[in-house]
Amino acid sequence: MQFEFATATRILFGEGSVRQVAPAAKEMGSRALLVTGISGEHRAGPLRKELAAAGLLEILWIAPGEPTIDLVREGAAQARDFHCDMVIAFGGGSALDTAKAIAALLTNGGDPLDYVEVIGKGKPLAAPAAPFIAIPTTAGTGSEVTRNAVLGSPERGVKVSLRSPHMLPRLAVVDPELTYDLPRNVTASTGLDALTQLVEPYVSIRRNPITDAFCVDGIRRAAGALRRACEQPHDTAARREMALASLLSGLALANAGLGAVHGFAAPIGGMFEAPHGAVCAALLPHATHVNIQALHSRASDSDHLRRYETVARLLTGNPHADAEDAVGWLADTCAALNIPRLRTYGIESDHIPDLVVKATKASSMKSNPIVLTEAELHEIIERAL
Ligand SMILES: [Zn+2]
């Protein structure tokens, strides 16, 4: 057995932990680019005051929408113009990924296309990224502890990763209080993304004993808290559980990879305006069903079926559940939380062949528990439409 486990240098978790950001940032630099989303400008107010009080110069930069190559190029230019020596992200996965890529470009120079996979030159980053603090305000990304940023290229209709061990955040601050005011639909879709990011690494061909432990614990927590966090937004215990499940999902996916859901989420996110979490949520029951079916037909004695059985038992709380019971639980949960079908984003049957070709090449697909046939990949999308 051989594996590697890498994560953020330091992780702070807990209610109120965001107040530890300013003193920690002071140790890392003196001029920070603070990256947030459109809704983050107001919410970042208290943090900005604390940064100023700690004597840090801070420049606020709003990253509207999902991260793209162009947006990162623009943000890196801003950071250079203001002579920033560190980057802080306060927001959802989009703000975190954008800021993480900016921190990498700040010290390495050049253009995002020099470094991204698939559509770029894929050059390795030579230098460590500028010190980067990641503060998620949703419970679903896990990006605060991962070493990649997923960037869209709207003109090419794809999403690609900028990836390097040099991109692991210096500090991840996971404060459940920041998620108390999230709207129900965002809580639902980001929460189901976190759950996907726990199920996929657990059945991944790259899994290891450390990620296994995180996945089992995270799946149990998310299964117990997801609906409560959606239905009673101020249930602080449920919010804490989801924040923790999300963090565990990041730790797992960064070290064990993902699977078919994320394999499809990459091209769908590149071709359509659809939030990542909602796309993953819509795909999860169907990818789980098709994976289990494929394992039954071609690898019935594999350990992966037993793993899906464990997932089913963790989700349902029933110690006698079968692998397929996971599919029923996931479908019921998506229905109860009003997860839109993929058709909502303009995806139609005609798009399936193109999506299947692109998904086959996606890096996440390589760790799926079984190599799916073209017909099986087709079936996943067809069922999720
Ligand atoms: Zn995801």
mmCIF file of C-alpha atoms and ligand atoms in Angstrom:
data_model
loop_
_atom_site.group_PDB
_atom_site.id
_atom_site.type_symbol
_atom_site.label_atom_id
_atom_site.label_comp_id
_atom_site.label_asym_id
_atom_site.label_seq_id
_atom_site.Cartn_x
_atom_site.Cartn_y
_atom_site.Cartn_z
ATOM 1 C CA MET A 1 0.000 0.000 0.000
ATOM 2 C CA GLN A 2 1.318 3.425 -0.965
ATOM 3 C CA PHE A 3 -0.395 6.758 -0.627
ATOM 4 C CA GLU A 4 0.121 10.411 -0.004
ATOM 5 C CA PHE A 5 -1.979 12.735 2.091
ATOM 6 C CA ALA A 6 -1.588 16.494 1.796
ATOM 7 C CA THR A 7 -3.733 19.344 3.007
ATOM 8 C CA ALA A 8 -3.765 23.007 4.031
ATOM 9 C CA THR A 9 -0.905 23.935 6.350
ATOM 10 C CA ARG A 10 -3.324 24.855 9.125
ATOM 11 C CA ILE A 11 -7.072 24.349 9.607
ATOM 12 C CA LEU A 12 -9.213 26.276 12.087
ATOM 13 C CA PHE A 13 -12.744 25.006 12.651
ATOM 14 C CA GLY A 14 -15.539 26.304 14.845
ATOM 15 C CA GLU A 15 -18.095 28.984 15.549
ATOM 16 C CA GLY A 16 -16.418 32.387 15.595
ATOM 17 C CA SER A 17 -13.142 31.091 14.149
ATOM 18 C CA VAL A 18 -13.269 33.791 11.436
ATOM 19 C CA ARG A 19 -12.121 36.241 14.120
ATOM 20 C CA GLN A 20 -8.737 34.471 14.132
ATOM 21 C CA VAL A 21 -8.118 35.414 10.496
ATOM 22 C CA ALA A 22 -6.736 38.927 11.045
ATOM 23 C CA PRO A 23 -4.006 37.976 13.556
ATOM 24 C CA ALA A 24 -3.026 34.984 11.411
ATOM 25 C CA ALA A 25 -2.935 37.101 8.243
ATOM 26 C CA LYS A 26 -0.637 39.604 9.932
ATOM 27 C CA GLU A 27 1.973 36.842 10.227
ATOM 28 C CA MET A 28 1.820 36.133 6.496
ATOM 29 C CA GLY A 29 2.070 39.511 4.804
ATOM 30 C CA SER A 30 1.145 43.165 4.814
ATOM 31 C CA ARG A 31 -0.941 43.759 1.660
ATOM 32 C CA ALA A 32 -3.824 41.395 0.987
ATOM 33 C CA LEU A 33 -6.107 40.979 -1.998
ATOM 34 C CA LEU A 34 -9.475 40.042 -0.461
ATOM 35 C CA VAL A 35 -11.529 38.090 -2.999
ATOM 36 C CA THR A 36 -15.258 37.646 -2.482
ATOM 37 C CA GLY A 37 -18.427 37.103 -4.522
ATOM 38 C CA ILE A 38 -21.128 39.672 -5.221
ATOM 39 C CA SER A 39 -23.075 38.804 -2.076
ATOM 40 C CA GLY A 40 -19.879 38.742 -0.007
ATOM 41 C CA GLU A 41 -19.122 42.463 -0.161
ATOM 42 C CA HIS A 42 -21.505 43.317 2.650
ATOM 43 C CA ARG A 43 -20.866 40.113 4.628
ATOM 44 C CA ALA A 44 -17.097 40.630 4.606
ATOM 45 C CA GLY A 45 -17.532 43.964 6.424
ATOM 46 C CA PRO A 46 -16.571 42.753 9.918
ATOM 47 C CA LEU A 47 -13.547 40.830 8.575
ATOM 48 C CA ARG A 48 -12.333 43.921 6.694
ATOM 49 C CA LYS A 49 -12.530 45.985 9.873
ATOM 50 C CA GLU A 50 -10.497 43.392 11.741
ATOM 51 C CA LEU A 51 -7.866 43.242 8.990
ATOM 52 C CA ALA A 52 -7.551 47.022 9.074
ATOM 53 C CA ALA A 53 -7.319 47.037 12.864
ATOM 54 C CA ALA A 54 -4.502 44.486 12.639
ATOM 55 C CA GLY A 55 -2.613 46.931 10.405
ATOM 56 C CA LEU A 56 -3.078 45.102 7.110
ATOM 57 C CA LEU A 57 -3.622 46.940 3.866
ATOM 58 C CA GLU A 58 -6.443 45.178 2.093
ATOM 59 C CA ILE A 59 -7.872 45.600 -1.376
ATOM 60 C CA LEU A 60 -11.342 44.202 -1.956
ATOM 61 C CA TRP A 61 -11.862 42.510 -5.300
ATOM 62 C CA ILE A 62 -15.275 41.170 -6.294
ATOM 63 C CA ALA A 63 -15.265 38.006 -8.404
ATOM 64 C CA PRO A 64 -18.677 37.843 -10.055
ATOM 65 C CA GLY A 65 -19.900 34.326 -10.778
ATOM 66 C CA GLU A 66 -18.037 31.112 -11.494
ATOM 67 C CA PRO A 67 -14.243 31.266 -11.923
ATOM 68 C CA THR A 68 -12.923 31.618 -15.453
ATOM 69 C CA ILE A 69 -9.477 31.925 -17.013
ATOM 70 C CA ASP A 70 -10.214 35.597 -17.843
ATOM 71 C CA LEU A 71 -11.357 36.401 -14.316
ATOM 72 C CA VAL A 72 -8.191 34.915 -12.803
ATOM 73 C CA ARG A 73 -6.015 36.818 -15.282
ATOM 74 C CA GLU A 74 -7.787 40.043 -14.263
ATOM 75 C CA GLY A 75 -7.529 39.317 -10.533
ATOM 76 C CA ALA A 76 -3.823 38.482 -10.773
ATOM 77 C CA ALA A 77 -3.211 41.796 -12.590
ATOM 78 C CA GLN A 78 -5.033 43.623 -9.771
ATOM 79 C CA ALA A 79 -2.970 41.846 -7.136
ATOM 80 C CA ARG A 80 0.270 42.754 -8.947
ATOM 81 C CA ASP A 81 -0.787 46.393 -9.470
ATOM 82 C CA PHE A 82 -1.437 46.759 -5.758
ATOM 83 C CA HIS A 83 1.773 44.899 -4.823
ATOM 84 C CA CYS A 84 -0.208 42.364 -2.777
ATOM 85 C CA ASP A 85 1.872 39.763 -0.964
ATOM 86 C CA MET A 86 -1.034 37.532 0.078
ATOM 87 C CA VAL A 87 -4.559 36.551 -0.963
ATOM 88 C CA ILE A 88 -7.611 35.972 1.221
ATOM 89 C CA ALA A 89 -10.804 34.377 -0.106
ATOM 90 C CA PHE A 90 -14.157 34.866 1.629
ATOM 91 C CA GLY A 91 -17.046 33.188 -0.167
ATOM 92 C CA GLY A 92 -18.308 30.049 -1.867
ATOM 93 C CA GLY A 93 -16.346 27.670 -4.060
ATOM 94 C CA SER A 94 -16.199 30.196 -6.890
ATOM 95 C CA ALA A 95 -14.471 32.888 -4.824
ATOM 96 C CA LEU A 96 -12.149 30.312 -3.261
ATOM 97 C CA ASP A 97 -11.058 28.781 -6.567
ATOM 98 C CA THR A 98 -10.583 32.183 -8.204
ATOM 99 C CA ALA A 99 -8.472 33.437 -5.302
ATOM 100 C CA LYS A 100 -6.436 30.231 -5.104
ATOM 101 C CA ALA A 101 -5.475 30.563 -8.775
ATOM 102 C CA ILE A 102 -4.631 34.257 -8.302
ATOM 103 C CA ALA A 103 -2.316 33.385 -5.383
ATOM 104 C CA ALA A 104 -0.501 30.893 -7.641
ATOM 105 C CA LEU A 105 -0.084 33.395 -10.496
ATOM 106 C CA LEU A 106 1.077 36.144 -8.165
ATOM 107 C CA THR A 107 4.351 34.367 -7.402
ATOM 108 C CA ASN A 108 4.759 32.369 -10.617
ATOM 109 C CA GLY A 109 3.977 35.100 -13.153
ATOM 110 C CA GLY A 110 2.695 34.356 -16.618
ATOM 111 C CA ASP A 111 -0.818 33.606 -17.751
ATOM 112 C CA PRO A 112 -3.363 31.052 -16.438
ATOM 113 C CA LEU A 113 -3.152 29.273 -19.814
ATOM 114 C CA ASP A 114 0.547 28.533 -19.187
ATOM 115 C CA TYR A 115 -0.428 26.239 -16.337
ATOM 116 C CA VAL A 116 -3.920 24.772 -16.835
ATOM 117 C CA GLU A 117 -4.431 21.199 -18.013
ATOM 118 C CA VAL A 118 -6.197 20.159 -21.249
ATOM 119 C CA ILE A 119 -6.547 23.554 -22.981
ATOM 120 C CA GLY A 120 -3.323 25.172 -21.707
ATOM 121 C CA LYS A 121 0.369 24.336 -21.700
ATOM 122 C CA GLY A 122 0.092 22.436 -18.406
ATOM 123 C CA LYS A 123 3.447 23.777 -17.152
ATOM 124 C CA PRO A 124 4.088 22.886 -13.498
ATOM 125 C CA LEU A 125 4.128 25.778 -11.032
ATOM 126 C CA ALA A 126 7.758 26.394 -10.116
ATOM 127 C CA ALA A 127 7.228 28.503 -7.003
ATOM 128 C CA PRO A 128 4.926 28.164 -4.009
ATOM 129 C CA ALA A 129 1.774 30.277 -4.319
ATOM 130 C CA ALA A 130 1.555 33.514 -2.348
ATOM 131 C CA PRO A 131 0.215 32.889 1.185
ATOM 132 C CA PHE A 132 -3.473 32.099 0.779
ATOM 133 C CA ILE A 133 -6.211 32.063 3.419
ATOM 134 C CA ALA A 134 -9.477 30.344 2.452
ATOM 135 C CA ILE A 135 -12.687 31.141 4.347
ATOM 136 C CA PRO A 136 -15.702 29.240 2.918
ATOM 137 C CA THR A 137 -19.127 30.798 3.484
ATOM 138 C CA THR A 138 -21.041 27.790 2.130
ATOM 139 C CA ALA A 139 -20.913 24.200 3.404
ATOM 140 C CA GLY A 140 -20.151 22.351 0.224
ATOM 141 C CA THR A 141 -16.975 23.262 -1.591
ATOM 142 C CA GLY A 142 -14.083 21.725 0.320
ATOM 143 C CA SER A 143 -11.871 24.006 -1.789
ATOM 144 C CA GLU A 144 -10.324 25.410 1.390
ATOM 145 C CA VAL A 145 -8.180 22.266 1.670
ATOM 146 C CA THR A 146 -7.634 21.271 -1.976
ATOM 147 C CA ARG A 147 -4.723 21.921 -4.298
ATOM 148 C CA ASN A 148 -6.623 22.838 -7.443
ATOM 149 C CA ALA A 149 -8.837 25.552 -8.857
ATOM 150 C CA VAL A 150 -11.485 24.666 -11.437
ATOM 151 C CA LEU A 151 -11.590 27.376 -14.084
ATOM 152 C CA GLY A 152 -14.076 27.746 -16.923
ATOM 153 C CA SER A 153 -13.263 28.678 -20.479
ATOM 154 C CA PRO A 154 -16.636 29.820 -21.870
ATOM 155 C CA GLU A 155 -15.302 30.117 -25.437
ATOM 156 C CA ARG A 156 -14.186 26.467 -25.425
ATOM 157 C CA GLY A 157 -17.125 25.208 -23.352
ATOM 158 C CA VAL A 158 -14.977 23.361 -20.822
ATOM 159 C CA LYS A 159 -13.838 23.587 -17.228
ATOM 160 C CA VAL A 160 -10.232 22.736 -16.490
ATOM 161 C CA SER A 161 -8.057 22.533 -13.406
ATOM 162 C CA LEU A 162 -5.075 24.554 -12.388
ATOM 163 C CA ARG A 163 -3.443 22.067 -10.068
ATOM 164 C CA SER A 164 -0.290 21.956 -7.978
ATOM 165 C CA PRO A 165 0.843 20.914 -4.529
ATOM 166 C CA HIS A 166 2.074 24.538 -4.327
ATOM 167 C CA MET A 167 -1.566 25.675 -4.266
ATOM 168 C CA LEU A 168 -2.598 24.174 -0.934
ATOM 169 C CA PRO A 169 -3.909 27.018 1.231
ATOM 170 C CA ARG A 170 -1.702 28.253 4.066
ATOM 171 C CA LEU A 171 -4.752 28.554 6.322
ATOM 172 C CA ALA A 172 -8.318 27.208 6.044
ATOM 173 C CA VAL A 173 -10.893 28.775 8.378
ATOM 174 C CA VAL A 174 -14.208 26.920 8.554
ATOM 175 C CA ASP A 175 -16.696 28.893 10.629
ATOM 176 C CA PRO A 176 -20.213 27.372 10.637
ATOM 177 C CA GLU A 177 -21.694 30.752 11.677
ATOM 178 C CA LEU A 178 -20.940 32.060 8.183
ATOM 179 C CA THR A 179 -23.475 29.589 6.757
ATOM 180 C CA TYR A 180 -26.432 30.465 9.039
ATOM 181 C CA ASP A 181 -28.012 32.848 6.516
ATOM 182 C CA LEU A 182 -27.582 30.737 3.389
ATOM 183 C CA PRO A 183 -30.817 30.352 1.433
ATOM 184 C CA ARG A 184 -32.445 26.925 1.420
ATOM 185 C CA ASN A 185 -31.628 26.087 -2.210
ATOM 186 C CA VAL A 186 -27.939 26.921 -1.736
ATOM 187 C CA THR A 187 -27.797 24.904 1.486
ATOM 188 C CA ALA A 188 -29.359 21.970 -0.365
ATOM 189 C CA SER A 189 -27.202 22.001 -3.491
ATOM 190 C CA THR A 190 -23.896 22.738 -1.748
ATOM 191 C CA GLY A 191 -24.728 20.156 0.929
ATOM 192 C CA LEU A 192 -25.387 17.504 -1.704
ATOM 193 C CA ASP A 193 -22.131 18.472 -3.421
ATOM 194 C CA ALA A 194 -20.341 17.840 -0.118
ATOM 195 C CA LEU A 195 -22.090 14.486 0.136
ATOM 196 C CA THR A 196 -21.040 13.638 -3.448
ATOM 197 C CA GLN A 197 -17.480 14.572 -2.512
ATOM 198 C CA LEU A 198 -17.637 12.061 0.336
ATOM 199 C CA VAL A 199 -19.285 9.197 -1.586
ATOM 200 C CA GLU A 200 -17.044 9.455 -4.679
ATOM 201 C CA PRO A 201 -13.695 9.372 -2.810
ATOM 202 C CA TYR A 202 -15.012 6.488 -0.669
ATOM 203 C CA VAL A 203 -15.497 4.288 -3.758
ATOM 204 C CA SER A 204 -12.593 5.835 -5.721
ATOM 205 C CA ILE A 205 -9.841 3.583 -7.031
ATOM 206 C CA ARG A 206 -7.374 6.058 -5.407
ATOM 207 C CA ARG A 207 -8.856 5.890 -1.915
ATOM 208 C CA ASN A 208 -6.625 5.336 1.113
ATOM 209 C CA PRO A 209 -7.236 4.520 4.794
ATOM 210 C CA ILE A 210 -7.076 8.175 5.838
ATOM 211 C CA THR A 211 -9.624 9.343 3.275
ATOM 212 C CA ASP A 212 -11.819 6.320 4.105
ATOM 213 C CA ALA A 213 -12.049 7.413 7.739
ATOM 214 C CA PHE A 214 -12.982 10.970 6.732
ATOM 215 C CA CYS A 215 -15.596 9.729 4.250
ATOM 216 C CA VAL A 216 -17.355 7.389 6.677
ATOM 217 C CA ASP A 217 -17.526 10.096 9.328
ATOM 218 C CA GLY A 218 -18.562 12.779 6.837
ATOM 219 C CA ILE A 219 -21.288 10.703 5.157
ATOM 220 C CA ARG A 220 -22.819 9.900 8.538
ATOM 221 C CA ARG A 221 -22.826 13.569 9.566
ATOM 222 C CA ALA A 222 -24.212 14.841 6.251
ATOM 223 C CA ALA A 223 -26.924 12.170 6.172
ATOM 224 C CA GLY A 224 -28.121 13.201 9.620
ATOM 225 C CA ALA A 225 -27.922 16.971 9.182
ATOM 226 C CA LEU A 226 -28.602 17.890 5.544
ATOM 227 C CA ARG A 227 -32.400 18.025 5.654
ATOM 228 C CA ARG A 228 -32.377 19.735 9.048
ATOM 229 C CA ALA A 229 -29.989 22.430 7.825
ATOM 230 C CA CYS A 230 -32.329 23.070 4.864
ATOM 231 C CA GLU A 231 -35.585 23.012 6.782
ATOM 232 C CA GLN A 232 -34.436 24.750 9.967
ATOM 233 C CA PRO A 233 -31.698 27.150 8.810
ATOM 234 C CA HIS A 234 -30.928 28.293 12.344
ATOM 235 C CA ASP A 235 -30.378 24.783 13.684
ATOM 236 C CA THR A 236 -26.801 25.527 14.699
ATOM 237 C CA ALA A 237 -25.933 21.880 15.329
ATOM 238 C CA ALA A 238 -27.023 20.927 11.786
ATOM 239 C CA ARG A 239 -25.039 23.834 10.325
ATOM 240 C CA ARG A 240 -21.964 22.687 12.269
ATOM 241 C CA GLU A 241 -22.360 19.124 11.014
ATOM 242 C CA MET A 242 -22.638 20.273 7.390
ATOM 243 C CA ALA A 243 -19.632 22.601 7.707
ATOM 244 C CA LEU A 244 -17.627 19.691 9.074
ATOM 245 C CA ALA A 245 -18.902 17.283 6.397
ATOM 246 C CA SER A 246 -17.856 19.795 3.749
ATOM 247 C CA LEU A 247 -14.366 20.151 5.219
ATOM 248 C CA LEU A 248 -14.025 16.356 5.376
ATOM 249 C CA SER A 249 -15.139 16.154 1.737
ATOM 250 C CA GLY A 250 -12.327 18.489 0.712
ATOM 251 C CA LEU A 251 -9.759 16.461 2.657
ATOM 252 C CA ALA A 252 -11.018 13.297 0.966
ATOM 253 C CA LEU A 253 -11.370 14.483 -2.619
ATOM 254 C CA ALA A 254 -7.978 16.214 -2.664
ATOM 255 C CA ASN A 255 -6.282 12.933 -1.793
ATOM 256 C CA ALA A 256 -8.510 10.213 -3.279
ATOM 257 C CA GLY A 257 -10.058 11.866 -6.345
ATOM 258 C CA LEU A 258 -13.712 11.824 -7.385
ATOM 259 C CA GLY A 259 -15.799 9.918 -9.939
ATOM 260 C CA ALA A 260 -18.476 10.014 -12.623
ATOM 261 C CA VAL A 261 -20.588 12.796 -11.065
ATOM 262 C CA HIS A 262 -17.686 15.223 -11.114
ATOM 263 C CA GLY A 263 -16.558 13.801 -14.447
ATOM 264 C CA PHE A 264 -19.838 15.093 -15.907
ATOM 265 C CA ALA A 265 -19.959 18.266 -13.772
ATOM 266 C CA ALA A 266 -16.827 19.559 -15.529
ATOM 267 C CA PRO A 267 -18.189 19.623 -19.112
ATOM 268 C CA ILE A 268 -21.716 20.586 -17.968
ATOM 269 C CA GLY A 269 -20.293 23.548 -16.042
ATOM 270 C CA GLY A 270 -18.257 24.504 -19.093
ATOM 271 C CA MET A 271 -21.154 24.356 -21.551
ATOM 272 C CA PHE A 272 -24.100 25.596 -19.475
ATOM 273 C CA GLU A 273 -24.807 28.232 -16.845
ATOM 274 C CA ALA A 274 -25.459 25.863 -13.990
ATOM 275 C CA PRO A 275 -24.212 25.995 -10.397
ATOM 276 C CA HIS A 276 -21.716 23.201 -9.688
ATOM 277 C CA GLY A 277 -23.433 21.977 -6.523
ATOM 278 C CA ALA A 278 -26.863 21.729 -8.151
ATOM 279 C CA VAL A 279 -25.433 19.789 -11.106
ATOM 280 C CA CYS A 280 -23.687 17.302 -8.806
ATOM 281 C CA ALA A 281 -26.849 16.914 -6.730
ATOM 282 C CA ALA A 282 -28.937 16.176 -9.839
ATOM 283 C CA LEU A 283 -26.454 13.550 -11.059
ATOM 284 C CA LEU A 284 -25.631 11.799 -7.786
ATOM 285 C CA PRO A 285 -28.521 9.287 -7.497
ATOM 286 C CA HIS A 286 -28.217 8.292 -11.167
ATOM 287 C CA ALA A 287 -24.434 7.939 -11.252
ATOM 288 C CA THR A 288 -24.671 5.856 -8.076
ATOM 289 C CA HIS A 289 -27.328 3.613 -9.665
ATOM 290 C CA VAL A 290 -25.370 3.101 -12.899
ATOM 291 C CA ASN A 291 -22.099 2.465 -11.046
ATOM 292 C CA ILE A 292 -23.748 -0.182 -8.848
ATOM 293 C CA GLN A 293 -25.386 -1.788 -11.896
ATOM 294 C CA ALA A 294 -22.047 -1.878 -13.760
ATOM 295 C CA LEU A 295 -20.264 -3.375 -10.748
ATOM 296 C CA HIS A 296 -22.954 -6.061 -10.437
ATOM 297 C CA SER A 297 -22.584 -7.006 -14.085
ATOM 298 C CA ARG A 298 -18.788 -6.884 -14.492
ATOM 299 C CA ALA A 299 -17.157 -6.886 -11.052
ATOM 300 C CA SER A 300 -19.640 -8.497 -8.700
ATOM 301 C CA ASP A 301 -16.970 -9.715 -6.280
ATOM 302 C CA SER A 302 -15.266 -6.330 -6.053
ATOM 303 C CA ASP A 303 -14.805 -4.465 -2.815
ATOM 304 C CA HIS A 304 -16.618 -1.500 -4.367
ATOM 305 C CA LEU A 305 -20.050 -3.102 -4.041
ATOM 306 C CA ARG A 306 -19.447 -3.631 -0.350
ATOM 307 C CA ARG A 307 -18.423 0.015 -0.142
ATOM 308 C CA TYR A 308 -21.699 1.109 -1.715
ATOM 309 C CA GLU A 309 -23.448 -1.112 0.814
ATOM 310 C CA THR A 310 -21.622 0.761 3.592
ATOM 311 C CA VAL A 311 -22.660 4.070 2.012
ATOM 312 C CA ALA A 312 -26.291 2.851 1.964
ATOM 313 C CA ARG A 313 -26.111 1.850 5.643
ATOM 314 C CA LEU A 314 -24.585 5.203 6.630
ATOM 315 C CA LEU A 315 -27.202 7.155 4.663
ATOM 316 C CA THR A 316 -30.270 5.213 5.763
ATOM 317 C CA GLY A 317 -29.160 4.274 9.267
ATOM 318 C CA ASN A 318 -30.359 0.744 8.466
ATOM 319 C CA PRO A 319 -27.636 -1.832 9.279
ATOM 320 C CA HIS A 320 -29.143 -4.294 6.770
ATOM 321 C CA ALA A 321 -29.404 -1.904 3.814
ATOM 322 C CA ASP A 322 -28.262 -3.066 0.354
ATOM 323 C CA ALA A 323 -26.096 -1.040 -2.018
ATOM 324 C CA GLU A 324 -29.202 -0.049 -4.050
ATOM 325 C CA ASP A 325 -30.819 1.475 -0.970
ATOM 326 C CA ALA A 326 -28.286 4.304 -1.302
ATOM 327 C CA VAL A 327 -29.893 5.217 -4.636
ATOM 328 C CA GLY A 328 -33.375 5.375 -3.089
ATOM 329 C CA TRP A 329 -32.173 7.560 -0.203
ATOM 330 C CA LEU A 330 -30.364 9.936 -2.526
ATOM 331 C CA ALA A 331 -33.323 10.212 -4.939
ATOM 332 C CA ASP A 332 -35.774 10.843 -2.072
ATOM 333 C CA THR A 333 -33.493 13.482 -0.585
ATOM 334 C CA CYS A 334 -33.064 15.287 -3.931
ATOM 335 C CA ALA A 335 -36.850 15.271 -4.357
ATOM 336 C CA ALA A 336 -37.491 16.533 -0.814
ATOM 337 C CA LEU A 337 -34.961 19.332 -1.297
ATOM 338 C CA ASN A 338 -36.366 20.346 -4.715
ATOM 339 C CA ILE A 339 -33.148 19.720 -6.640
ATOM 340 C CA PRO A 340 -33.865 20.812 -10.241
ATOM 341 C CA ARG A 341 -33.371 18.310 -13.054
ATOM 342 C CA LEU A 342 -30.595 18.982 -15.571
ATOM 343 C CA ARG A 343 -33.157 20.012 -18.202
ATOM 344 C CA THR A 344 -33.652 23.203 -16.133
ATOM 345 C CA TYR A 345 -30.272 24.467 -17.346
ATOM 346 C CA GLY A 346 -31.045 23.899 -21.018
ATOM 347 C CA ILE A 347 -29.414 20.470 -21.273
ATOM 348 C CA GLU A 348 -31.252 18.221 -23.757
ATOM 349 C CA SER A 349 -30.884 14.752 -25.250
ATOM 350 C CA ASP A 350 -29.003 16.226 -28.232
ATOM 351 C CA HIS A 351 -26.197 17.353 -25.930
ATOM 352 C CA ILE A 352 -25.603 13.908 -24.437
ATOM 353 C CA PRO A 353 -23.096 12.511 -26.995
ATOM 354 C CA ASP A 354 -20.868 15.595 -26.663
ATOM 355 C CA LEU A 355 -21.097 15.510 -22.850
ATOM 356 C CA VAL A 356 -20.195 11.815 -22.811
ATOM 357 C CA VAL A 357 -17.079 12.395 -24.966
ATOM 358 C CA LYS A 358 -15.936 15.279 -22.761
ATOM 359 C CA ALA A 359 -16.710 13.453 -19.498
ATOM 360 C CA THR A 360 -14.620 10.464 -20.585
ATOM 361 C CA LYS A 361 -11.596 12.784 -20.753
ATOM 362 C CA ALA A 362 -12.303 14.551 -17.429
ATOM 363 C CA SER A 363 -9.728 13.882 -14.725
ATOM 364 C CA SER A 364 -12.392 12.946 -12.132
ATOM 365 C CA MET A 365 -13.660 10.087 -14.329
ATOM 366 C CA LYS A 366 -10.297 8.324 -13.967
ATOM 367 C CA SER A 367 -10.935 7.464 -10.316
ATOM 368 C CA ASN A 368 -14.493 6.140 -10.816
ATOM 369 C CA PRO A 369 -14.729 2.620 -9.279
ATOM 370 C CA ILE A 370 -15.337 0.994 -12.658
ATOM 371 C CA VAL A 371 -14.712 2.091 -16.256
ATOM 372 C CA LEU A 372 -18.198 2.870 -17.566
ATOM 373 C CA THR A 373 -19.219 2.119 -21.141
ATOM 374 C CA GLU A 374 -20.475 4.825 -23.447
ATOM 375 C CA ALA A 375 -24.019 3.459 -23.026
ATOM 376 C CA GLU A 376 -23.727 3.612 -19.238
ATOM 377 C CA LEU A 377 -22.446 7.197 -19.313
ATOM 378 C CA HIS A 378 -25.315 8.044 -21.642
ATOM 379 C CA GLU A 379 -27.766 6.498 -19.196
ATOM 380 C CA ILE A 380 -26.550 8.641 -16.294
ATOM 381 C CA ILE A 381 -27.346 11.900 -18.114
ATOM 382 C CA GLU A 382 -30.560 10.568 -19.658
ATOM 383 C CA ARG A 383 -31.894 9.708 -16.199
ATOM 384 C CA ALA A 384 -30.850 13.091 -14.755
ATOM 385 C CA LEU A 385 -32.426 15.216 -17.513
HETATM 386 ZN ZN ZN B 1 -18.136 19.163 -6.180
#
